[in-house]
Each structure stands twice: as structure tokens, then as C-alpha cells.
Amino acid sequence: MTEQRVIDAINSHGDDIKTISCIIAGLLQQLRESQGAEGIESARQFALAVAQQMGQGGATAPDVDRINLVFNQHK
């Protein structure tokens, strides 16, 4: 793979991550408006349970600290 193709792939993944982050922020805002901090906390706990089920093996793993940060920022 050429260096430019690697750069293009990384940039594409960066775009995907930013897009997903925007979608999640919108959903969390709507959840907070409809269910308050309790709804955000329930969703945070569910996300942590999903992260635990994914496990920590392999080359990638969910970042539990970042999961907590994202949800806590929207309470």
C-alpha cells in the first residue's frame, strides 16, 4: 500500500469517527431533553456493558474512560 493510500484510509476513518460523534451527540441531546440525566445514566451503563462484552482482546478495544466522558458531558 502506498503512503498516500495509507493517508487516505486514515483520513477516511477520521471522517467516519467525526460523523459518528456528531450523530451520538445529537442522540444524547435528545435523550437528555426527553429523559433527563437518568436517561443519560441508563444509556451510559448500557454502553459500558456492551463494551465489557466486546472484551479487551485483539488489536482494538473500547475505551471505557472515553465512554464515561462522553456520557458525563451530556448530563
PDB file of N, CA and C in Angstrom:
ATOM      1  N   MET A   1       0.852  -1.167   0.000  1.00  0.00           N
ATOM      2  CA  MET A   1       0.000   0.000   0.000  1.00  0.00           C
ATOM      3  C   MET A   1       0.905   1.239   0.000  1.00  0.00           C
ATOM      4  N   THR A   2       0.602   2.170  -0.874  1.00  0.00           N
ATOM      5  CA  THR A   2       1.419   3.376  -0.944  1.00  0.00           C
ATOM      6  C   THR A   2       1.145   4.276   0.257  1.00  0.00           C
ATOM      7  N   GLU A   3       2.076   5.162   0.500  1.00  0.00           N
ATOM      8  CA  GLU A   3       1.923   6.092   1.623  1.00  0.00           C
ATOM      9  C   GLU A   3       0.652   6.927   1.471  1.00  0.00           C
ATOM     10  N   GLN A   4       0.353   7.381   0.261  1.00  0.00           N
ATOM     11  CA  GLN A   4      -0.845   8.197   0.045  1.00  0.00           C
ATOM     12  C   GLN A   4      -2.111   7.400   0.317  1.00  0.00           C
ATOM     13  N   ARG A   5      -2.121   6.132  -0.046  1.00  0.00           N
ATOM     14  CA  ARG A   5      -3.302   5.298   0.229  1.00  0.00           C
ATOM     15  C   ARG A   5      -3.493   5.114   1.725  1.00  0.00           C
ATOM     16  N   VAL A   6      -2.413   4.986   2.470  1.00  0.00           N
ATOM     17  CA  VAL A   6      -2.500   4.879   3.928  1.00  0.00           C
ATOM     18  C   VAL A   6      -3.065   6.177   4.501  1.00  0.00           C
ATOM     19  N   ILE A   7      -2.565   7.302   4.032  1.00  0.00           N
ATOM     20  CA  ILE A   7      -3.063   8.605   4.492  1.00  0.00           C
ATOM     21  C   ILE A   7      -4.542   8.752   4.168  1.00  0.00           C
ATOM     22  N   ASP A   8      -4.937   8.379   2.955  1.00  0.00           N
ATOM     23  CA  ASP A   8      -6.345   8.461   2.559  1.00  0.00           C
ATOM     24  C   ASP A   8      -7.221   7.574   3.438  1.00  0.00           C
ATOM     25  N   ALA A   9      -6.749   6.379   3.756  1.00  0.00           N
ATOM     26  CA  ALA A   9      -7.516   5.462   4.609  1.00  0.00           C
ATOM     27  C   ALA A   9      -7.672   6.037   6.012  1.00  0.00           C
ATOM     28  N   ILE A  10      -6.599   6.580   6.554  1.00  0.00           N
ATOM     29  CA  ILE A  10      -6.667   7.181   7.892  1.00  0.00           C
ATOM     30  C   ILE A  10      -7.621   8.365   7.893  1.00  0.00           C
ATOM     31  N   ASN A  11      -7.534   9.219   6.887  1.00  0.00           N
ATOM     32  CA  ASN A  11      -8.433  10.372   6.804  1.00  0.00           C
ATOM     33  C   ASN A  11      -9.882   9.938   6.668  1.00  0.00           C
ATOM     34  N   SER A  12     -10.124   8.886   5.910  1.00  0.00           N
ATOM     35  CA  SER A  12     -11.483   8.369   5.759  1.00  0.00           C
ATOM     36  C   SER A  12     -12.029   7.892   7.097  1.00  0.00           C
ATOM     37  N   HIS A  13     -11.208   7.183   7.855  1.00  0.00           N
ATOM     38  CA  HIS A  13     -11.646   6.727   9.177  1.00  0.00           C
ATOM     39  C   HIS A  13     -11.862   7.910  10.109  1.00  0.00           C
ATOM     40  N   GLY A  14     -11.037   8.930   9.994  1.00  0.00           N
ATOM     41  CA  GLY A  14     -11.223  10.142  10.791  1.00  0.00           C
ATOM     42  C   GLY A  14     -12.554  10.803  10.484  1.00  0.00           C
ATOM     43  N   ASP A  15     -12.909  10.872   9.193  1.00  0.00           N
ATOM     44  CA  ASP A  15     -14.212  11.415   8.800  1.00  0.00           C
ATOM     45  C   ASP A  15     -15.343  10.593   9.399  1.00  0.00           C
ATOM     46  N   ASP A  16     -15.206   9.271   9.343  1.00  0.00           N
ATOM     47  CA  ASP A  16     -16.235   8.387   9.895  1.00  0.00           C
ATOM     48  C   ASP A  16     -16.403   8.608  11.393  1.00  0.00           C
ATOM     49  N   ILE A  17     -15.296   8.722  12.109  1.00  0.00           N
ATOM     50  CA  ILE A  17     -15.351   8.917  13.559  1.00  0.00           C
ATOM     51  C   ILE A  17     -16.016  10.249  13.894  1.00  0.00           C
ATOM     52  N   LYS A  18     -15.670  11.304  13.178  1.00  0.00           N
ATOM     53  CA  LYS A  18     -16.292  12.606  13.427  1.00  0.00           C
ATOM     54  C   LYS A  18     -17.784  12.567  13.126  1.00  0.00           C
ATOM     55  N   THR A  19     -18.163  11.900  12.053  1.00  0.00           N
ATOM     56  CA  THR A  19     -19.577  11.784  11.694  1.00  0.00           C
ATOM     57  C   THR A  19     -20.350  11.037  12.765  1.00  0.00           C
ATOM     58  N   ILE A  20     -19.820   9.909  13.203  1.00  0.00           N
ATOM     59  CA  ILE A  20     -20.478   9.125  14.253  1.00  0.00           C
ATOM     60  C   ILE A  20     -20.546   9.925  15.548  1.00  0.00           C
ATOM     61  N   SER A  21     -19.509  10.681  15.865  1.00  0.00           N
ATOM     62  CA  SER A  21     -19.514  11.512  17.073  1.00  0.00           C
ATOM     63  C   SER A  21     -20.623  12.554  17.023  1.00  0.00           C
ATOM     64  N   CYS A  22     -20.835  13.166  15.872  1.00  0.00           N
ATOM     65  CA  CYS A  22     -21.919  14.143  15.718  1.00  0.00           C
ATOM     66  C   CYS A  22     -23.281  13.489  15.902  1.00  0.00           C
ATOM     67  N   ILE A  23     -23.461  12.314  15.324  1.00  0.00           N
ATOM     68  CA  ILE A  23     -24.727  11.585  15.461  1.00  0.00           C
ATOM     69  C   ILE A  23     -24.977  11.245  16.921  1.00  0.00           C
ATOM     70  N   ILE A  24     -23.966  10.736  17.610  1.00  0.00           N
ATOM     71  CA  ILE A  24     -24.106  10.371  19.020  1.00  0.00           C
ATOM     72  C   ILE A  24     -24.440  11.599  19.858  1.00  0.00           C
ATOM     73  N   ALA A  25     -23.777  12.723  19.597  1.00  0.00           N
ATOM     74  CA  ALA A  25     -24.058  13.949  20.351  1.00  0.00           C
ATOM     75  C   ALA A  25     -25.513  14.370  20.177  1.00  0.00           C
ATOM     76  N   GLY A  26     -26.021  14.279  18.958  1.00  0.00           N
ATOM     77  CA  GLY A  26     -27.423  14.618  18.718  1.00  0.00           C
ATOM     78  C   GLY A  26     -28.375  13.693  19.444  1.00  0.00           C
ATOM     79  N   LEU A  27     -28.082  12.409  19.422  1.00  0.00           N
ATOM     80  CA  LEU A  27     -28.936  11.444  20.118  1.00  0.00           C
ATOM     81  C   LEU A  27     -28.889  11.644  21.631  1.00  0.00           C
ATOM     82  N   LEU A  28     -27.714  11.918  22.171  1.00  0.00           N
ATOM     83  CA  LEU A  28     -27.604  12.156  23.612  1.00  0.00           C
ATOM     84  C   LEU A  28     -28.335  13.432  24.022  1.00  0.00           C
ATOM     85  N   GLN A  29     -28.269  14.461  23.201  1.00  0.00           N
ATOM     86  CA  GLN A  29     -29.002  15.698  23.491  1.00  0.00           C
ATOM     87  C   GLN A  29     -30.503  15.428  23.526  1.00  0.00           C
ATOM     88  N   GLN A  30     -30.993  14.681  22.560  1.00  0.00           N
ATOM     89  CA  GLN A  30     -32.421  14.347  22.521  1.00  0.00           C
ATOM     90  C   GLN A  30     -32.804  13.488  23.720  1.00  0.00           C
ATOM     91  N   LEU A  31     -31.957  12.543  24.088  1.00  0.00           N
ATOM     92  CA  LEU A  31     -32.210  11.694  25.250  1.00  0.00           C
ATOM     93  C   LEU A  31     -32.269  12.539  26.518  1.00  0.00           C
ATOM     94  N   ARG A  32     -31.354  13.480  26.661  1.00  0.00           N
ATOM     95  CA  ARG A  32     -31.353  14.344  27.847  1.00  0.00           C
ATOM     96  C   ARG A  32     -32.629  15.174  27.912  1.00  0.00           C
ATOM     97  N   GLU A  33     -33.062  15.703  26.774  1.00  0.00           N
ATOM     98  CA  GLU A  33     -34.284  16.506  26.753  1.00  0.00           C
ATOM     99  C   GLU A  33     -35.515  15.679  27.093  1.00  0.00           C
ATOM    100  N   SER A  34     -35.547  14.426  26.659  1.00  0.00           N
ATOM    101  CA  SER A  34     -36.746  13.603  26.870  1.00  0.00           C
ATOM    102  C   SER A  34     -36.726  12.830  28.181  1.00  0.00           C
ATOM    103  N   GLN A  35     -35.543  12.431  28.672  1.00  0.00           N
ATOM    104  CA  GLN A  35     -35.483  11.580  29.861  1.00  0.00           C
ATOM    105  C   GLN A  35     -34.598  12.129  30.973  1.00  0.00           C
ATOM    106  N   GLY A  36     -33.933  13.232  30.730  1.00  0.00           N
ATOM    107  CA  GLY A  36     -33.097  13.841  31.750  1.00  0.00           C
ATOM    108  C   GLY A  36     -31.815  13.059  32.004  1.00  0.00           C
ATOM    109  N   ALA A  37     -31.163  13.435  33.101  1.00  0.00           N
ATOM    110  CA  ALA A  37     -29.890  12.812  33.460  1.00  0.00           C
ATOM    111  C   ALA A  37     -30.048  11.320  33.713  1.00  0.00           C
ATOM    112  N   GLU A  38     -31.230  10.904  34.169  1.00  0.00           N
ATOM    113  CA  GLU A  38     -31.456   9.478  34.423  1.00  0.00           C
ATOM    114  C   GLU A  38     -31.375   8.672  33.132  1.00  0.00           C
ATOM    115  N   GLY A  39     -31.899   9.214  32.057  1.00  0.00           N
ATOM    116  CA  GLY A  39     -31.821   8.537  30.768  1.00  0.00           C
ATOM    117  C   GLY A  39     -30.390   8.435  30.264  1.00  0.00           C
ATOM    118  N   ILE A  40     -29.630   9.511  30.446  1.00  0.00           N
ATOM    119  CA  ILE A  40     -28.219   9.500  30.050  1.00  0.00           C
ATOM    120  C   ILE A  40     -27.454   8.464  30.862  1.00  0.00           C
ATOM    121  N   GLU A  41     -27.717   8.408  32.169  1.00  0.00           N
ATOM    122  CA  GLU A  41     -27.019   7.450  33.033  1.00  0.00           C
ATOM    123  C   GLU A  41     -27.356   6.012  32.647  1.00  0.00           C
ATOM    124  N   SER A  42     -28.608   5.760  32.344  1.00  0.00           N
ATOM    125  CA  SER A  42     -29.014   4.418  31.927  1.00  0.00           C
ATOM    126  C   SER A  42     -28.312   4.023  30.624  1.00  0.00           C
ATOM    127  N   ALA A  43     -28.238   4.954  29.688  1.00  0.00           N
ATOM    128  CA  ALA A  43     -27.558   4.686  28.417  1.00  0.00           C
ATOM    129  C   ALA A  43     -26.060   4.469  28.637  1.00  0.00           C
ATOM    130  N   ARG A  44     -25.459   5.221  29.560  1.00  0.00           N
ATOM    131  CA  ARG A  44     -24.038   5.057  29.871  1.00  0.00           C
ATOM    132  C   ARG A  44     -23.764   3.661  30.415  1.00  0.00           C
ATOM    133  N   GLN A  45     -24.606   3.227  31.338  1.00  0.00           N
ATOM    134  CA  GLN A  45     -24.429   1.894  31.912  1.00  0.00           C
ATOM    135  C   GLN A  45     -24.578   0.809  30.846  1.00  0.00           C
ATOM    136  N   PHE A  46     -25.537   0.986  29.944  1.00  0.00           N
ATOM    137  CA  PHE A  46     -25.719   0.020  28.864  1.00  0.00           C
ATOM    138  C   PHE A  46     -24.488  -0.005  27.953  1.00  0.00           C
ATOM    139  N   ALA A  47     -23.972   1.180  27.612  1.00  0.00           N
ATOM    140  CA  ALA A  47     -22.786   1.254  26.751  1.00  0.00           C
ATOM    141  C   ALA A  47     -21.587   0.567  27.399  1.00  0.00           C
ATOM    142  N   LEU A  48     -21.431   0.735  28.710  1.00  0.00           N
ATOM    143  CA  LEU A  48     -20.328   0.073  29.415  1.00  0.00           C
ATOM    144  C   LEU A  48     -20.500  -1.441  29.417  1.00  0.00           C
ATOM    145  N   ALA A  49     -21.739  -1.911  29.534  1.00  0.00           N
ATOM    146  CA  ALA A  49     -21.990  -3.354  29.483  1.00  0.00           C
ATOM    147  C   ALA A  49     -21.648  -3.905  28.097  1.00  0.00           C
ATOM    148  N   VAL A  50     -22.009  -3.168  27.061  1.00  0.00           N
ATOM    149  CA  VAL A  50     -21.671  -3.586  25.695  1.00  0.00           C
ATOM    150  C   VAL A  50     -20.152  -3.616  25.524  1.00  0.00           C
ATOM    151  N   ALA A  51     -19.464  -2.602  26.034  1.00  0.00           N
ATOM    152  CA  ALA A  51     -18.001  -2.557  25.938  1.00  0.00           C
ATOM    153  C   ALA A  51     -17.372  -3.756  26.632  1.00  0.00           C
ATOM    154  N   GLN A  52     -17.912  -4.124  27.774  1.00  0.00           N
ATOM    155  CA  GLN A  52     -17.369  -5.272  28.507  1.00  0.00           C
ATOM    156  C   GLN A  52     -17.571  -6.560  27.710  1.00  0.00           C
ATOM    157  N   GLN A  53     -18.717  -6.696  27.038  1.00  0.00           N
ATOM    158  CA  GLN A  53     -18.984  -7.885  26.234  1.00  0.00           C
ATOM    159  C   GLN A  53     -18.042  -7.970  25.034  1.00  0.00           C
ATOM    160  N   MET A  54     -17.622  -6.822  24.515  1.00  0.00           N
ATOM    161  CA  MET A  54     -16.697  -6.819  23.380  1.00  0.00           C
ATOM    162  C   MET A  54     -15.323  -7.319  23.795  1.00  0.00           C
ATOM    163  N   GLY A  55     -15.009  -7.173  25.047  1.00  0.00           N
ATOM    164  CA  GLY A  55     -13.736  -7.671  25.549  1.00  0.00           C
ATOM    165  C   GLY A  55     -12.586  -6.757  25.232  1.00  0.00           C
ATOM    166  N   GLN A  56     -11.460  -7.092  25.782  1.00  0.00           N
ATOM    167  CA  GLN A  56     -10.260  -6.286  25.624  1.00  0.00           C
ATOM    168  C   GLN A  56      -9.211  -6.994  24.770  1.00  0.00           C
ATOM    169  N   GLY A  57      -9.511  -8.148  24.233  1.00  0.00           N
ATOM    170  CA  GLY A  57      -8.552  -8.879  23.415  1.00  0.00           C
ATOM    171  C   GLY A  57      -8.447  -8.296  22.024  1.00  0.00           C
ATOM    172  N   GLY A  58      -7.388  -8.611  21.365  1.00  0.00           N
ATOM    173  CA  GLY A  58      -7.212  -8.162  19.993  1.00  0.00           C
ATOM    174  C   GLY A  58      -6.513  -6.820  19.906  1.00  0.00           C
ATOM    175  N   ALA A  59      -6.456  -6.311  18.699  1.00  0.00           N
ATOM    176  CA  ALA A  59      -5.719  -5.075  18.438  1.00  0.00           C
ATOM    177  C   ALA A  59      -6.473  -3.827  18.877  1.00  0.00           C
ATOM    178  N   THR A  60      -7.787  -3.918  18.988  1.00  0.00           N
ATOM    179  CA  THR A  60      -8.586  -2.759  19.386  1.00  0.00           C
ATOM    180  C   THR A  60      -9.513  -3.140  20.525  1.00  0.00           C
ATOM    181  N   ALA A  61      -9.897  -2.140  21.296  1.00  0.00           N
ATOM    182  CA  ALA A  61     -10.810  -2.361  22.418  1.00  0.00           C
ATOM    183  C   ALA A  61     -11.556  -1.065  22.706  1.00  0.00           C
ATOM    184  N   PRO A  62     -12.760  -1.168  23.252  1.00  0.00           N
ATOM    185  CA  PRO A  62     -13.492   0.037  23.631  1.00  0.00           C
ATOM    186  C   PRO A  62     -12.726   0.813  24.708  1.00  0.00           C
ATOM    187  N   ASP A  63     -12.774   2.120  24.637  1.00  0.00           N
ATOM    188  CA  ASP A  63     -12.127   2.996  25.614  1.00  0.00           C
ATOM    189  C   ASP A  63     -13.169   3.381  26.666  1.00  0.00           C
ATOM    190  N   VAL A  64     -13.167   2.672  27.778  1.00  0.00           N
ATOM    191  CA  VAL A  64     -14.168   2.863  28.831  1.00  0.00           C
ATOM    192  C   VAL A  64     -14.107   4.284  29.392  1.00  0.00           C
ATOM    193  N   ASP A  65     -12.919   4.831  29.545  1.00  0.00           N
ATOM    194  CA  ASP A  65     -12.800   6.202  30.053  1.00  0.00           C
ATOM    195  C   ASP A  65     -13.469   7.193  29.107  1.00  0.00           C
ATOM    196  N   ARG A  66     -13.286   6.992  27.817  1.00  0.00           N
ATOM    197  CA  ARG A  66     -13.907   7.893  26.848  1.00  0.00           C
ATOM    198  C   ARG A  66     -15.421   7.715  26.832  1.00  0.00           C
ATOM    199  N   ILE A  67     -15.904   6.497  26.976  1.00  0.00           N
ATOM    200  CA  ILE A  67     -17.352   6.260  27.053  1.00  0.00           C
ATOM    201  C   ILE A  67     -17.930   7.057  28.216  1.00  0.00           C
ATOM    202  N   ASN A  68     -17.307   6.934  29.383  1.00  0.00           N
ATOM    203  CA  ASN A  68     -17.777   7.683  30.554  1.00  0.00           C
ATOM    204  C   ASN A  68     -17.735   9.185  30.304  1.00  0.00           C
ATOM    205  N   LEU A  69     -16.651   9.675  29.711  1.00  0.00           N
ATOM    206  CA  LEU A  69     -16.507  11.102  29.448  1.00  0.00           C
ATOM    207  C   LEU A  69     -17.618  11.620  28.543  1.00  0.00           C
ATOM    208  N   VAL A  70     -17.880  10.920  27.457  1.00  0.00           N
ATOM    209  CA  VAL A  70     -18.906  11.362  26.505  1.00  0.00           C
ATOM    210  C   VAL A  70     -20.271  11.446  27.179  1.00  0.00           C
ATOM    211  N   PHE A  71     -20.644  10.414  27.906  1.00  0.00           N
ATOM    212  CA  PHE A  71     -21.955  10.431  28.554  1.00  0.00           C
ATOM    213  C   PHE A  71     -22.020  11.487  29.650  1.00  0.00           C
ATOM    214  N   ASN A  72     -20.968  11.612  30.439  1.00  0.00           N
ATOM    215  CA  ASN A  72     -20.977  12.583  31.534  1.00  0.00           C
ATOM    216  C   ASN A  72     -21.008  14.020  31.031  1.00  0.00           C
ATOM    217  N   GLN A  73     -20.464  14.273  29.852  1.00  0.00           N
ATOM    218  CA  GLN A  73     -20.518  15.617  29.269  1.00  0.00           C
ATOM    219  C   GLN A  73     -21.937  16.010  28.880  1.00  0.00           C
ATOM    220  N   HIS A  74     -22.808  15.047  28.690  1.00  0.00           N
ATOM    221  CA  HIS A  74     -24.165  15.337  28.226  1.00  0.00           C
ATOM    222  C   HIS A  74     -25.212  15.280  29.333  1.00  0.00           C
ATOM    223  N   LYS A  75     -24.792  15.078  30.568  1.00  0.00           N
ATOM    224  CA  LYS A  75     -25.762  15.029  31.676  1.00  0.00           C
ATOM    225  C   LYS A  75     -26.270  16.412  32.008  1.00  0.00           C
TER     226      LYS A  75
END
